Amino acid sequence: MAPFKSPGIDGIYPVLLQKGIHHLVYPLQKIYRASLVFGYIPQAWCIAKVTFIPKPGKPDYTVAKAFRPMCLMSFLLKGLEKLVDQYLCSGPLTSLPLHPRQHAFQTGKSIESALHQLVGRIEWALDAKEYSLGVFFDIERAFDNMPLTAVSKALVDWKVPKVVRSWIAVMLT
């Protein structure tokens, strides 16, 4: 995490954790383990400071959709999230990886890499004098509307231990 990113409501900057890690590693390890084992997230970590950033080029800034909410959460929670993500990427996801055409939630992939892949396929079809058909759809708030049962099933398929699955479920609810 960048050292001086804006902190959450607790006021803890990443630099404080980074510079004091030799004093904090054992207490944090105990807190993180307890959070995982008990499937509990401390209340203080659940409080976010929200800042609304105007989206550029919107014709009317009197409507909520003209703004992007930025949630500033505790870096203690973000640290545990990163550790769980690192565990998933280096463990369960190695045996059953995400689809190679999925560009979200993968290091080195983004909307730009997805568009690059799409344009490459179209160019290939044009060069081969073939047709290229694309179907595009936007699922508004797709992640927010995904049922927890779908996430739970995927985690079982990936053979993620129950303690981690339970923590992720608590995190998402």
Tab-separated table of N, CA and C in Angstrom:
chain	number	residue	atom	x	y	z
A	1	MET	N	0.841	-1.178	0.000
A	1	MET	CA	0.000	0.000	0.000
A	1	MET	C	0.884	1.238	0.000
A	2	ALA	N	0.482	2.221	-0.746
A	2	ALA	CA	1.243	3.471	-0.781
A	2	ALA	C	1.247	4.072	0.622
A	3	PRO	N	2.407	4.546	1.091
A	3	PRO	CA	2.554	4.960	2.480
A	3	PRO	C	1.596	6.060	2.952
A	4	PHE	N	1.265	7.002	2.079
A	4	PHE	CA	0.470	8.142	2.533
A	4	PHE	C	-0.918	8.198	1.883
A	5	LYS	N	-1.470	7.024	1.561
A	5	LYS	CA	-2.844	6.994	1.071
A	5	LYS	C	-3.760	7.497	2.177
A	6	SER	N	-4.878	8.081	1.785
A	6	SER	CA	-5.813	8.628	2.768
A	6	SER	C	-6.318	7.533	3.692
A	7	PRO	N	-6.290	7.800	5.001
A	7	PRO	CA	-6.707	6.776	5.958
A	7	PRO	C	-8.223	6.713	6.105
A	8	GLY	N	-8.670	5.661	6.733
A	8	GLY	CA	-10.081	5.534	7.084
A	8	GLY	C	-10.374	6.361	8.318
A	9	ILE	N	-11.500	6.087	8.924
A	9	ILE	CA	-11.964	6.850	10.089
A	9	ILE	C	-11.018	6.692	11.282
A	10	ASP	N	-10.238	5.582	11.299
A	10	ASP	CA	-9.310	5.351	12.418
A	10	ASP	C	-8.053	6.210	12.327
A	11	GLY	N	-7.828	6.869	11.180
A	11	GLY	CA	-6.683	7.763	11.023
A	11	GLY	C	-5.350	7.057	10.851
A	12	ILE	N	-5.365	5.741	10.648
A	12	ILE	CA	-4.116	4.987	10.512
A	12	ILE	C	-3.656	5.000	9.056
A	13	TYR	N	-2.519	5.642	8.826
A	13	TYR	CA	-1.913	5.679	7.493
A	13	TYR	C	-1.087	4.403	7.302
A	14	PRO	N	-0.978	3.913	6.067
A	14	PRO	CA	-0.160	2.729	5.817
A	14	PRO	C	1.286	2.883	6.303
A	15	VAL	N	1.833	4.094	6.234
A	15	VAL	CA	3.215	4.308	6.656
A	15	VAL	C	3.405	3.953	8.129
A	16	LEU	N	2.383	4.185	8.955
A	16	LEU	CA	2.490	3.844	10.374
A	16	LEU	C	2.653	2.339	10.556
A	17	LEU	N	1.903	1.576	9.761
A	17	LEU	CA	2.015	0.119	9.823
A	17	LEU	C	3.350	-0.339	9.242
A	18	GLN	N	3.764	0.287	8.144
A	18	GLN	CA	5.010	-0.110	7.485
A	18	GLN	C	6.237	0.175	8.350
A	19	LYS	N	6.283	1.352	8.939
A	19	LYS	CA	7.453	1.723	9.748
A	19	LYS	C	7.460	1.030	11.110
A	20	GLY	N	6.279	0.686	11.619
A	20	GLY	CA	6.208	0.066	12.942
A	20	GLY	C	5.969	-1.433	12.900
A	21	ILE	N	6.166	-2.048	11.748
A	21	ILE	CA	5.805	-3.460	11.589
A	21	ILE	C	6.539	-4.368	12.579
A	22	HIS	N	7.785	-4.043	12.928
A	22	HIS	CA	8.524	-4.912	13.853
A	22	HIS	C	7.887	-4.913	15.250
A	23	HIS	N	7.151	-3.853	15.596
A	23	HIS	CA	6.436	-3.810	16.879
A	23	HIS	C	5.014	-4.359	16.748
A	24	LEU	N	4.472	-4.339	15.535
A	24	LEU	CA	3.059	-4.663	15.325
A	24	LEU	C	2.799	-6.068	14.807
A	25	VAL	N	3.833	-6.732	14.298
A	25	VAL	CA	3.599	-7.995	13.597
A	25	VAL	C	2.919	-9.043	14.481
A	26	TYR	N	3.345	-9.217	15.711
A	26	TYR	CA	2.741	-10.254	16.562
A	26	TYR	C	1.334	-9.888	17.032
A	27	PRO	N	1.087	-8.644	17.495
A	27	PRO	CA	-0.303	-8.298	17.839
A	27	PRO	C	-1.244	-8.379	16.625
A	28	LEU	N	-0.782	-7.890	15.473
A	28	LEU	CA	-1.623	-7.958	14.268
A	28	LEU	C	-1.881	-9.401	13.856
A	29	GLN	N	-0.853	-10.234	13.981
A	29	GLN	CA	-1.003	-11.651	13.640
A	29	GLN	C	-2.096	-12.285	14.505
A	30	LYS	N	-2.106	-11.966	15.779
A	30	LYS	CA	-3.131	-12.515	16.682
A	30	LYS	C	-4.520	-11.994	16.322
A	31	ILE	N	-4.616	-10.705	16.034
A	31	ILE	CA	-5.908	-10.113	15.666
A	31	ILE	C	-6.414	-10.702	14.355
A	32	TYR	N	-5.527	-10.812	13.367
A	32	TYR	CA	-5.915	-11.368	12.062
A	32	TYR	C	-6.344	-12.830	12.184
A	33	ARG	N	-5.592	-13.607	12.945
A	33	ARG	CA	-5.958	-15.019	13.131
A	33	ARG	C	-7.315	-15.148	13.819
A	34	ALA	N	-7.541	-14.332	14.839
A	34	ALA	CA	-8.828	-14.372	15.546
A	34	ALA	C	-9.961	-13.975	14.610
A	35	SER	N	-9.736	-12.967	13.782
A	35	SER	CA	-10.754	-12.534	12.832
A	35	SER	C	-11.116	-13.674	11.881
A	36	LEU	N	-10.107	-14.380	11.403
A	36	LEU	CA	-10.346	-15.509	10.490
A	36	LEU	C	-11.028	-16.675	11.203
A	37	VAL	N	-10.508	-17.062	12.340
A	37	VAL	CA	-11.024	-18.236	13.055
A	37	VAL	C	-12.470	-18.032	13.497
A	38	PHE	N	-12.772	-16.834	14.009
A	38	PHE	CA	-14.112	-16.579	14.517
A	38	PHE	C	-15.054	-16.007	13.459
A	39	GLY	N	-14.521	-15.727	12.254
A	39	GLY	CA	-15.365	-15.153	11.221
A	39	GLY	C	-15.951	-13.829	11.666
A	40	TYR	N	-15.112	-13.026	12.287
A	40	TYR	CA	-15.566	-11.765	12.870
A	40	TYR	C	-14.679	-10.632	12.379
A	41	ILE	N	-15.303	-9.524	12.037
A	41	ILE	CA	-14.562	-8.329	11.636
A	41	ILE	C	-14.847	-7.262	12.681
A	42	PRO	N	-13.813	-6.743	13.348
A	42	PRO	CA	-14.024	-5.727	14.373
A	42	PRO	C	-14.863	-4.551	13.861
A	43	GLN	N	-15.784	-4.096	14.696
A	43	GLN	CA	-16.693	-3.003	14.325
A	43	GLN	C	-15.931	-1.776	13.837
A	44	ALA	N	-14.812	-1.480	14.476
A	44	ALA	CA	-14.042	-0.291	14.097
A	44	ALA	C	-13.547	-0.384	12.654
A	45	TRP	N	-13.339	-1.595	12.161
A	45	TRP	CA	-12.877	-1.785	10.780
A	45	TRP	C	-14.015	-1.617	9.785
A	46	CYS	N	-15.249	-1.711	10.248
A	46	CYS	CA	-16.420	-1.677	9.358
A	46	CYS	C	-16.913	-0.262	9.092
A	47	ILE	N	-16.345	0.710	9.759
A	47	ILE	CA	-16.775	2.094	9.579
A	47	ILE	C	-15.901	2.721	8.496
A	48	ALA	N	-16.553	3.284	7.495
A	48	ALA	CA	-15.822	3.900	6.388
A	48	ALA	C	-16.095	5.395	6.342
A	49	LYS	N	-15.093	6.112	5.908
A	49	LYS	CA	-15.249	7.542	5.649
A	49	LYS	C	-15.498	7.638	4.135
A	50	VAL	N	-16.609	8.246	3.744
A	50	VAL	CA	-16.979	8.300	2.335
A	50	VAL	C	-16.813	9.720	1.813
A	51	THR	N	-16.111	9.819	0.690
A	51	THR	CA	-15.936	11.087	-0.003
A	51	THR	C	-16.544	10.930	-1.385
A	52	PHE	N	-17.306	11.908	-1.829
A	52	PHE	CA	-17.943	11.827	-3.137
A	52	PHE	C	-17.149	12.655	-4.144
A	53	ILE	N	-16.684	11.991	-5.193
A	53	ILE	CA	-15.880	12.625	-6.234
A	53	ILE	C	-16.772	12.835	-7.459
A	54	PRO	N	-16.862	14.055	-7.989
A	54	PRO	CA	-17.685	14.271	-9.180
A	54	PRO	C	-17.114	13.529	-10.396
A	55	LYS	N	-17.986	12.865	-11.136
A	55	LYS	CA	-17.577	12.210	-12.380
A	55	LYS	C	-17.454	13.294	-13.447
A	56	PRO	N	-16.378	13.272	-14.227
A	56	PRO	CA	-16.202	14.328	-15.224
A	56	PRO	C	-17.244	14.241	-16.344
A	57	GLY	N	-17.638	15.405	-16.840
A	57	GLY	CA	-18.511	15.474	-18.008
A	57	GLY	C	-19.979	15.192	-17.770
A	58	LYS	N	-20.412	15.137	-16.540
A	58	LYS	CA	-21.839	14.884	-16.267
A	58	LYS	C	-22.621	16.191	-16.455
A	59	PRO	N	-23.790	16.119	-17.114
A	59	PRO	CA	-24.551	17.342	-17.382
A	59	PRO	C	-25.240	17.926	-16.147
A	60	ASP	N	-25.499	17.084	-15.147
A	60	ASP	CA	-26.265	17.547	-13.982
A	60	ASP	C	-25.650	16.989	-12.703
A	61	TYR	N	-25.076	17.871	-11.911
A	61	TYR	CA	-24.437	17.443	-10.670
A	61	TYR	C	-25.373	17.522	-9.464
A	62	THR	N	-26.677	17.568	-9.726
A	62	THR	CA	-27.638	17.535	-8.628
A	62	THR	C	-28.170	16.122	-8.409
A	63	VAL	N	-27.694	15.157	-9.221
A	63	VAL	CA	-28.123	13.765	-9.062
A	63	VAL	C	-26.965	12.932	-8.513
A	64	ALA	N	-27.292	11.954	-7.717
A	64	ALA	CA	-26.275	11.138	-7.044
A	64	ALA	C	-25.378	10.390	-8.032
A	65	LYS	N	-25.923	9.955	-9.172
A	65	LYS	CA	-25.130	9.179	-10.139
A	65	LYS	C	-24.015	10.000	-10.788
A	66	ALA	N	-24.007	11.304	-10.562
A	66	ALA	CA	-22.958	12.160	-11.111
A	66	ALA	C	-21.700	12.124	-10.242
A	67	PHE	N	-21.758	11.354	-9.164
A	67	PHE	CA	-20.628	11.294	-8.245
A	67	PHE	C	-20.198	9.847	-8.024
A	68	ARG	N	-18.919	9.656	-7.783
A	68	ARG	CA	-18.365	8.340	-7.475
A	68	ARG	C	-17.995	8.337	-5.991
A	69	PRO	N	-18.599	7.430	-5.220
A	69	PRO	CA	-18.240	7.396	-3.797
A	69	PRO	C	-16.881	6.713	-3.608
A	70	MET	N	-16.031	7.334	-2.835
A	70	MET	CA	-14.739	6.744	-2.478
A	70	MET	C	-14.815	6.398	-0.995
A	71	CYS	N	-14.761	5.100	-0.696
A	71	CYS	CA	-14.842	4.643	0.689
A	71	CYS	C	-13.442	4.470	1.245
A	72	LEU	N	-13.126	5.219	2.254
A	72	LEU	CA	-11.825	5.118	2.912
A	72	LEU	C	-12.008	4.235	4.133
A	73	MET	N	-11.470	3.017	4.027
A	73	MET	CA	-11.632	2.033	5.096
A	73	MET	C	-10.330	1.863	5.859
A	74	SER	N	-10.404	1.187	6.952
A	74	SER	CA	-9.245	0.938	7.793
A	74	SER	C	-8.189	0.124	7.039
A	75	PHE	N	-6.946	0.553	7.138
A	75	PHE	CA	-5.869	-0.198	6.502
A	75	PHE	C	-5.590	-1.509	7.239
A	76	LEU	N	-6.076	-1.621	8.476
A	76	LEU	CA	-5.951	-2.901	9.175
A	76	LEU	C	-6.811	-3.947	8.456
A	77	LEU	N	-8.026	-3.564	8.063
A	77	LEU	CA	-8.886	-4.474	7.307
A	77	LEU	C	-8.310	-4.723	5.918
A	78	LYS	N	-7.832	-3.669	5.267
A	78	LYS	CA	-7.248	-3.825	3.927
A	78	LYS	C	-6.043	-4.759	3.971
A	79	GLY	N	-5.283	-4.700	5.060
A	79	GLY	CA	-4.129	-5.596	5.197
A	79	GLY	C	-4.555	-7.047	5.249
A	80	LEU	N	-5.590	-7.331	6.028
A	80	LEU	CA	-6.087	-8.705	6.113
A	80	LEU	C	-6.688	-9.138	4.780
A	81	GLU	N	-7.401	-8.238	4.112
A	81	GLU	CA	-7.939	-8.547	2.777
A	81	GLU	C	-6.814	-8.923	1.819
A	82	LYS	N	-5.734	-8.161	1.853
A	82	LYS	CA	-4.595	-8.440	0.968
A	82	LYS	C	-3.976	-9.801	1.282
A	83	LEU	N	-3.881	-10.134	2.561
A	83	LEU	CA	-3.329	-11.434	2.942
A	83	LEU	C	-4.225	-12.573	2.464
A	84	VAL	N	-5.532	-12.421	2.592
A	84	VAL	CA	-6.470	-13.451	2.116
A	84	VAL	C	-6.375	-13.557	0.599
A	85	ASP	N	-6.318	-12.420	-0.089
A	85	ASP	CA	-6.184	-12.422	-1.552
A	85	ASP	C	-4.885	-13.103	-1.978
A	86	GLN	N	-3.799	-12.779	-1.300
A	86	GLN	CA	-2.497	-13.386	-1.609
A	86	GLN	C	-2.554	-14.899	-1.391
A	87	TYR	N	-3.209	-15.325	-0.318
A	87	TYR	CA	-3.368	-16.745	-0.053
A	87	TYR	C	-4.150	-17.425	-1.179
A	88	LEU	N	-5.274	-16.816	-1.576
A	88	LEU	CA	-6.101	-17.398	-2.632
A	88	LEU	C	-5.331	-17.496	-3.948
A	89	CYS	N	-4.599	-16.432	-4.292
A	89	CYS	CA	-3.867	-16.402	-5.570
A	89	CYS	C	-2.681	-17.361	-5.589
A	90	SER	N	-2.046	-17.558	-4.451
A	90	SER	CA	-0.867	-18.435	-4.426
A	90	SER	C	-1.219	-19.867	-4.045
A	91	GLY	N	-2.454	-20.101	-3.632
A	91	GLY	CA	-2.869	-21.440	-3.225
A	91	GLY	C	-3.994	-21.985	-4.067
A	92	PRO	N	-5.236	-21.852	-3.591
A	92	PRO	CA	-6.383	-22.457	-4.276
A	92	PRO	C	-6.531	-22.088	-5.752
A	93	LEU	N	-6.260	-20.844	-6.112
A	93	LEU	CA	-6.448	-20.440	-7.510
A	93	LEU	C	-5.383	-20.993	-8.454
A	94	THR	N	-4.292	-21.530	-7.915
A	94	THR	CA	-3.277	-22.095	-8.801
A	94	THR	C	-3.725	-23.427	-9.382
A	95	SER	N	-4.525	-24.182	-8.623
A	95	SER	CA	-4.990	-25.477	-9.123
A	95	SER	C	-6.216	-25.346	-10.020
A	96	LEU	N	-6.987	-24.297	-9.845
A	96	LEU	CA	-8.173	-24.059	-10.669
A	96	LEU	C	-8.211	-22.558	-10.957
A	97	PRO	N	-7.366	-22.092	-11.910
A	97	PRO	CA	-7.228	-20.646	-12.127
A	97	PRO	C	-8.476	-20.022	-12.747
A	98	LEU	N	-8.543	-18.711	-12.619
A	98	LEU	CA	-9.616	-17.961	-13.256
A	98	LEU	C	-9.476	-18.087	-14.772
A	99	HIS	N	-10.559	-17.888	-15.485
A	99	HIS	CA	-10.529	-17.986	-16.943
A	99	HIS	C	-9.553	-16.956	-17.500
A	100	PRO	N	-8.736	-17.341	-18.483
A	100	PRO	CA	-7.729	-16.404	-19.001
A	100	PRO	C	-8.318	-15.139	-19.632
A	101	ARG	N	-9.581	-15.197	-20.037
A	101	ARG	CA	-10.192	-14.003	-20.633
A	101	ARG	C	-10.837	-13.101	-19.592
A	102	GLN	N	-10.775	-13.496	-18.329
A	102	GLN	CA	-11.281	-12.612	-17.283
A	102	GLN	C	-10.206	-11.577	-17.003
A	103	HIS	N	-10.582	-10.331	-17.070
A	103	HIS	CA	-9.606	-9.261	-16.885
A	103	HIS	C	-9.753	-8.549	-15.554
A	104	ALA	N	-10.857	-8.759	-14.855
A	104	ALA	CA	-11.047	-8.111	-13.558
A	104	ALA	C	-10.386	-8.931	-12.457
A	105	PHE	N	-9.929	-8.256	-11.442
A	105	PHE	CA	-9.364	-8.886	-10.240
A	105	PHE	C	-8.135	-9.748	-10.539
A	106	GLN	N	-7.365	-9.364	-11.549
A	106	GLN	CA	-6.143	-10.102	-11.846
A	106	GLN	C	-5.014	-9.099	-12.060
A	107	THR	N	-3.875	-9.388	-11.472
A	107	THR	CA	-2.722	-8.515	-11.602
A	107	THR	C	-2.324	-8.408	-13.064
A	108	GLY	N	-2.081	-7.195	-13.515
A	108	GLY	CA	-1.633	-6.966	-14.880
A	108	GLY	C	-2.752	-6.954	-15.909
A	109	LYS	N	-3.997	-7.120	-15.465
A	109	LYS	CA	-5.127	-7.079	-16.386
A	109	LYS	C	-6.074	-5.972	-15.954
A	110	SER	N	-6.741	-5.387	-16.949
A	110	SER	CA	-7.619	-4.248	-16.670
A	110	SER	C	-8.580	-4.085	-17.835
A	111	ILE	N	-9.337	-3.018	-17.809
A	111	ILE	CA	-10.230	-2.712	-18.931
A	111	ILE	C	-9.414	-2.490	-20.195
A	112	GLU	N	-8.212	-1.925	-20.046
A	112	GLU	CA	-7.361	-1.693	-21.210
A	112	GLU	C	-6.909	-3.015	-21.842
A	113	SER	N	-6.546	-3.989	-21.015
A	113	SER	CA	-6.117	-5.274	-21.582
A	113	SER	C	-7.294	-6.004	-22.222
A	114	ALA	N	-8.496	-5.853	-21.654
A	114	ALA	CA	-9.685	-6.464	-22.252
A	114	ALA	C	-9.975	-5.842	-23.612
A	115	LEU	N	-9.892	-4.515	-23.690
A	115	LEU	CA	-10.121	-3.831	-24.967
A	115	LEU	C	-9.051	-4.191	-25.989
A	116	HIS	N	-7.806	-4.308	-25.544
A	116	HIS	CA	-6.711	-4.691	-26.439
A	116	HIS	C	-6.974	-6.084	-27.030
A	117	GLN	N	-7.414	-7.009	-26.195
A	117	GLN	CA	-7.723	-8.355	-26.663
A	117	GLN	C	-8.875	-8.324	-27.672
A	118	LEU	N	-9.903	-7.544	-27.379
A	118	LEU	CA	-11.060	-7.425	-28.271
A	118	LEU	C	-10.655	-6.845	-29.630
A	119	VAL	N	-9.911	-5.757	-29.613
A	119	VAL	CA	-9.466	-5.125	-30.859
A	119	VAL	C	-8.587	-6.088	-31.657
A	120	GLY	N	-7.736	-6.835	-30.959
A	120	GLY	CA	-6.886	-7.823	-31.638
A	120	GLY	C	-7.707	-8.877	-32.361
A	121	ARG	N	-8.775	-9.339	-31.743
A	121	ARG	CA	-9.652	-10.344	-32.387
A	121	ARG	C	-10.363	-9.757	-33.603
A	122	ILE	N	-10.816	-8.515	-33.483
A	122	ILE	CA	-11.483	-7.857	-34.612
A	122	ILE	C	-10.499	-7.663	-35.760
A	123	GLU	N	-9.294	-7.195	-35.453
A	123	GLU	CA	-8.275	-7.002	-36.496
A	123	GLU	C	-7.931	-8.310	-37.177
A	124	TRP	N	-7.837	-9.394	-36.399
A	124	TRP	CA	-7.537	-10.700	-36.972
A	124	TRP	C	-8.620	-11.098	-37.975
A	125	ALA	N	-9.894	-10.903	-37.596
A	125	ALA	CA	-11.016	-11.250	-38.486
A	125	ALA	C	-10.985	-10.396	-39.745
A	126	LEU	N	-10.697	-9.112	-39.606
A	126	LEU	CA	-10.624	-8.238	-40.778
A	126	LEU	C	-9.493	-8.664	-41.714
A	127	ASP	N	-8.322	-8.965	-41.161
A	127	ASP	CA	-7.184	-9.407	-41.973
A	127	ASP	C	-7.497	-10.714	-42.703
A	128	ALA	N	-8.262	-11.600	-42.060
A	128	ALA	CA	-8.609	-12.898	-42.650
A	128	ALA	C	-9.855	-12.789	-43.539
A	129	LYS	N	-10.358	-11.555	-43.705
A	129	LYS	CA	-11.569	-11.314	-44.494
A	129	LYS	C	-12.738	-12.155	-43.985
A	130	GLU	N	-12.836	-12.233	-42.676
A	130	GLU	CA	-13.917	-12.964	-42.026
A	130	GLU	C	-14.776	-11.981	-41.240
A	131	TYR	N	-15.882	-12.469	-40.759
A	131	TYR	CA	-16.767	-11.648	-39.952
A	131	TYR	C	-16.348	-11.743	-38.482
A	132	SER	N	-16.678	-10.690	-37.793
A	132	SER	CA	-16.444	-10.670	-36.357
A	132	SER	C	-17.734	-10.194	-35.702
A	133	LEU	N	-18.225	-10.953	-34.779
A	133	LEU	CA	-19.470	-10.610	-34.102
A	133	LEU	C	-19.173	-10.350	-32.634
A	134	GLY	N	-19.675	-9.258	-32.140
A	134	GLY	CA	-19.497	-8.930	-30.728
A	134	GLY	C	-20.843	-8.691	-30.076
A	135	VAL	N	-20.980	-9.170	-28.881
A	135	VAL	CA	-22.180	-8.940	-28.092
A	135	VAL	C	-21.723	-8.240	-26.814
A	136	PHE	N	-22.317	-7.108	-26.549
A	136	PHE	CA	-21.917	-6.326	-25.395
A	136	PHE	C	-23.123	-6.088	-24.498
A	137	PHE	N	-22.931	-6.243	-23.233
A	137	PHE	CA	-24.003	-5.918	-22.297
A	137	PHE	C	-23.392	-5.426	-21.006
A	138	ASP	N	-24.113	-4.563	-20.377
A	138	ASP	CA	-23.652	-3.971	-19.135
A	138	ASP	C	-24.558	-4.462	-18.014
A	139	ILE	N	-23.970	-5.115	-17.060
A	139	ILE	CA	-24.742	-5.582	-15.907
A	139	ILE	C	-24.512	-4.563	-14.806
A	140	GLU	N	-25.512	-3.744	-14.585
A	140	GLU	CA	-25.369	-2.695	-13.584
A	140	GLU	C	-25.207	-3.306	-12.199
A	141	ARG	N	-24.162	-2.874	-11.521
A	141	ARG	CA	-23.865	-3.343	-10.164
A	141	ARG	C	-23.777	-4.867	-10.106
A	142	ALA	N	-23.097	-5.456	-11.085
A	142	ALA	CA	-23.029	-6.916	-11.198
A	142	ALA	C	-22.502	-7.555	-9.920
A	143	PHE	N	-21.426	-7.014	-9.370
A	143	PHE	CA	-20.844	-7.620	-8.173
A	143	PHE	C	-21.781	-7.487	-6.984
A	144	ASP	N	-22.421	-6.317	-6.856
A	144	ASP	CA	-23.337	-6.086	-5.733
A	144	ASP	C	-24.552	-7.009	-5.781
A	145	ASN	N	-24.948	-7.418	-6.987
A	145	ASN	CA	-26.152	-8.229	-7.141
A	145	ASN	C	-25.867	-9.724	-7.244
A	146	MET	N	-24.598	-10.105	-7.168
A	146	MET	CA	-24.249	-11.519	-7.243
A	146	MET	C	-24.632	-12.206	-5.930
A	147	PRO	N	-25.354	-13.329	-6.025
A	147	PRO	CA	-25.748	-13.995	-4.780
A	147	PRO	C	-24.544	-14.578	-4.042
A	148	LEU	N	-24.577	-14.484	-2.729
A	148	LEU	CA	-23.498	-15.023	-1.901
A	148	LEU	C	-23.333	-16.527	-2.128
A	149	THR	N	-24.422	-17.204	-2.489
A	149	THR	CA	-24.337	-18.652	-2.740
A	149	THR	C	-23.409	-18.951	-3.922
A	150	ALA	N	-23.388	-18.073	-4.925
A	150	ALA	CA	-22.500	-18.268	-6.082
A	150	ALA	C	-21.034	-18.137	-5.664
A	151	VAL	N	-20.761	-17.144	-4.820
A	151	VAL	CA	-19.395	-16.952	-4.321
A	151	VAL	C	-18.998	-18.157	-3.473
A	152	SER	N	-19.896	-18.592	-2.596
A	152	SER	CA	-19.610	-19.728	-1.709
A	152	SER	C	-19.337	-20.996	-2.508
A	153	LYS	N	-20.126	-21.231	-3.563
A	153	LYS	CA	-19.924	-22.419	-4.394
A	153	LYS	C	-18.564	-22.378	-5.093
A	154	ALA	N	-18.202	-21.205	-5.617
A	154	ALA	CA	-16.897	-21.070	-6.281
A	154	ALA	C	-15.764	-21.343	-5.295
A	155	LEU	N	-15.893	-20.842	-4.065
A	155	LEU	CA	-14.851	-21.062	-3.064
A	155	LEU	C	-14.749	-22.540	-2.691
A	156	VAL	N	-15.888	-23.239	-2.641
A	156	VAL	CA	-15.869	-24.686	-2.383
A	156	VAL	C	-15.194	-25.399	-3.549
A	157	ASP	N	-15.541	-25.013	-4.782
A	157	ASP	CA	-14.918	-25.611	-5.969
A	157	ASP	C	-13.407	-25.425	-5.976
A	158	TRP	N	-12.955	-24.278	-5.463
A	158	TRP	CA	-11.522	-23.999	-5.389
A	158	TRP	C	-10.863	-24.658	-4.178
A	159	LYS	N	-11.668	-25.381	-3.401
A	159	LYS	CA	-11.177	-26.074	-2.209
A	159	LYS	C	-10.559	-25.115	-1.185
A	160	VAL	N	-11.194	-23.956	-1.041
A	160	VAL	CA	-10.756	-22.976	-0.048
A	160	VAL	C	-11.217	-23.485	1.314
A	161	PRO	N	-10.340	-23.497	2.321
A	161	PRO	CA	-10.720	-23.973	3.651
A	161	PRO	C	-11.938	-23.219	4.199
A	162	LYS	N	-12.730	-23.938	4.983
A	162	LYS	CA	-13.981	-23.401	5.524
A	162	LYS	C	-13.769	-22.113	6.309
A	163	VAL	N	-12.698	-22.025	7.069
A	163	VAL	CA	-12.452	-20.830	7.882
A	163	VAL	C	-12.301	-19.601	6.979
A	164	VAL	N	-11.639	-19.752	5.847
A	164	VAL	CA	-11.454	-18.626	4.919
A	164	VAL	C	-12.772	-18.328	4.205
A	165	ARG	N	-13.495	-19.378	3.807
A	165	ARG	CA	-14.803	-19.178	3.159
A	165	ARG	C	-15.750	-18.417	4.086
A	166	SER	N	-15.760	-18.797	5.351
A	166	SER	CA	-16.656	-18.149	6.326
A	166	SER	C	-16.282	-16.678	6.494
A	167	TRP	N	-14.984	-16.386	6.560
A	167	TRP	CA	-14.537	-15.003	6.718
A	167	TRP	C	-14.936	-14.181	5.501
A	168	ILE	N	-14.757	-14.730	4.311
A	168	ILE	CA	-15.133	-14.024	3.084
A	168	ILE	C	-16.631	-13.748	3.073
A	169	ALA	N	-17.435	-14.718	3.510
A	169	ALA	CA	-18.893	-14.536	3.577
A	169	ALA	C	-19.244	-13.381	4.520
A	170	VAL	N	-18.587	-13.331	5.672
A	170	VAL	CA	-18.825	-12.242	6.630
A	170	VAL	C	-18.416	-10.908	6.010
A	171	MET	N	-17.314	-10.914	5.316
A	171	MET	CA	-16.798	-9.702	4.682
A	171	MET	C	-17.789	-9.175	3.640
A	172	LEU	N	-18.378	-10.083	2.874
A	172	LEU	CA	-19.297	-9.673	1.807
A	172	LEU	C	-20.679	-9.281	2.331
A	173	THR	N	-21.025	-9.757	3.517
A	173	THR	CA	-22.336	-9.402	4.057
A	173	THR	C	-22.208	-8.242	5.023
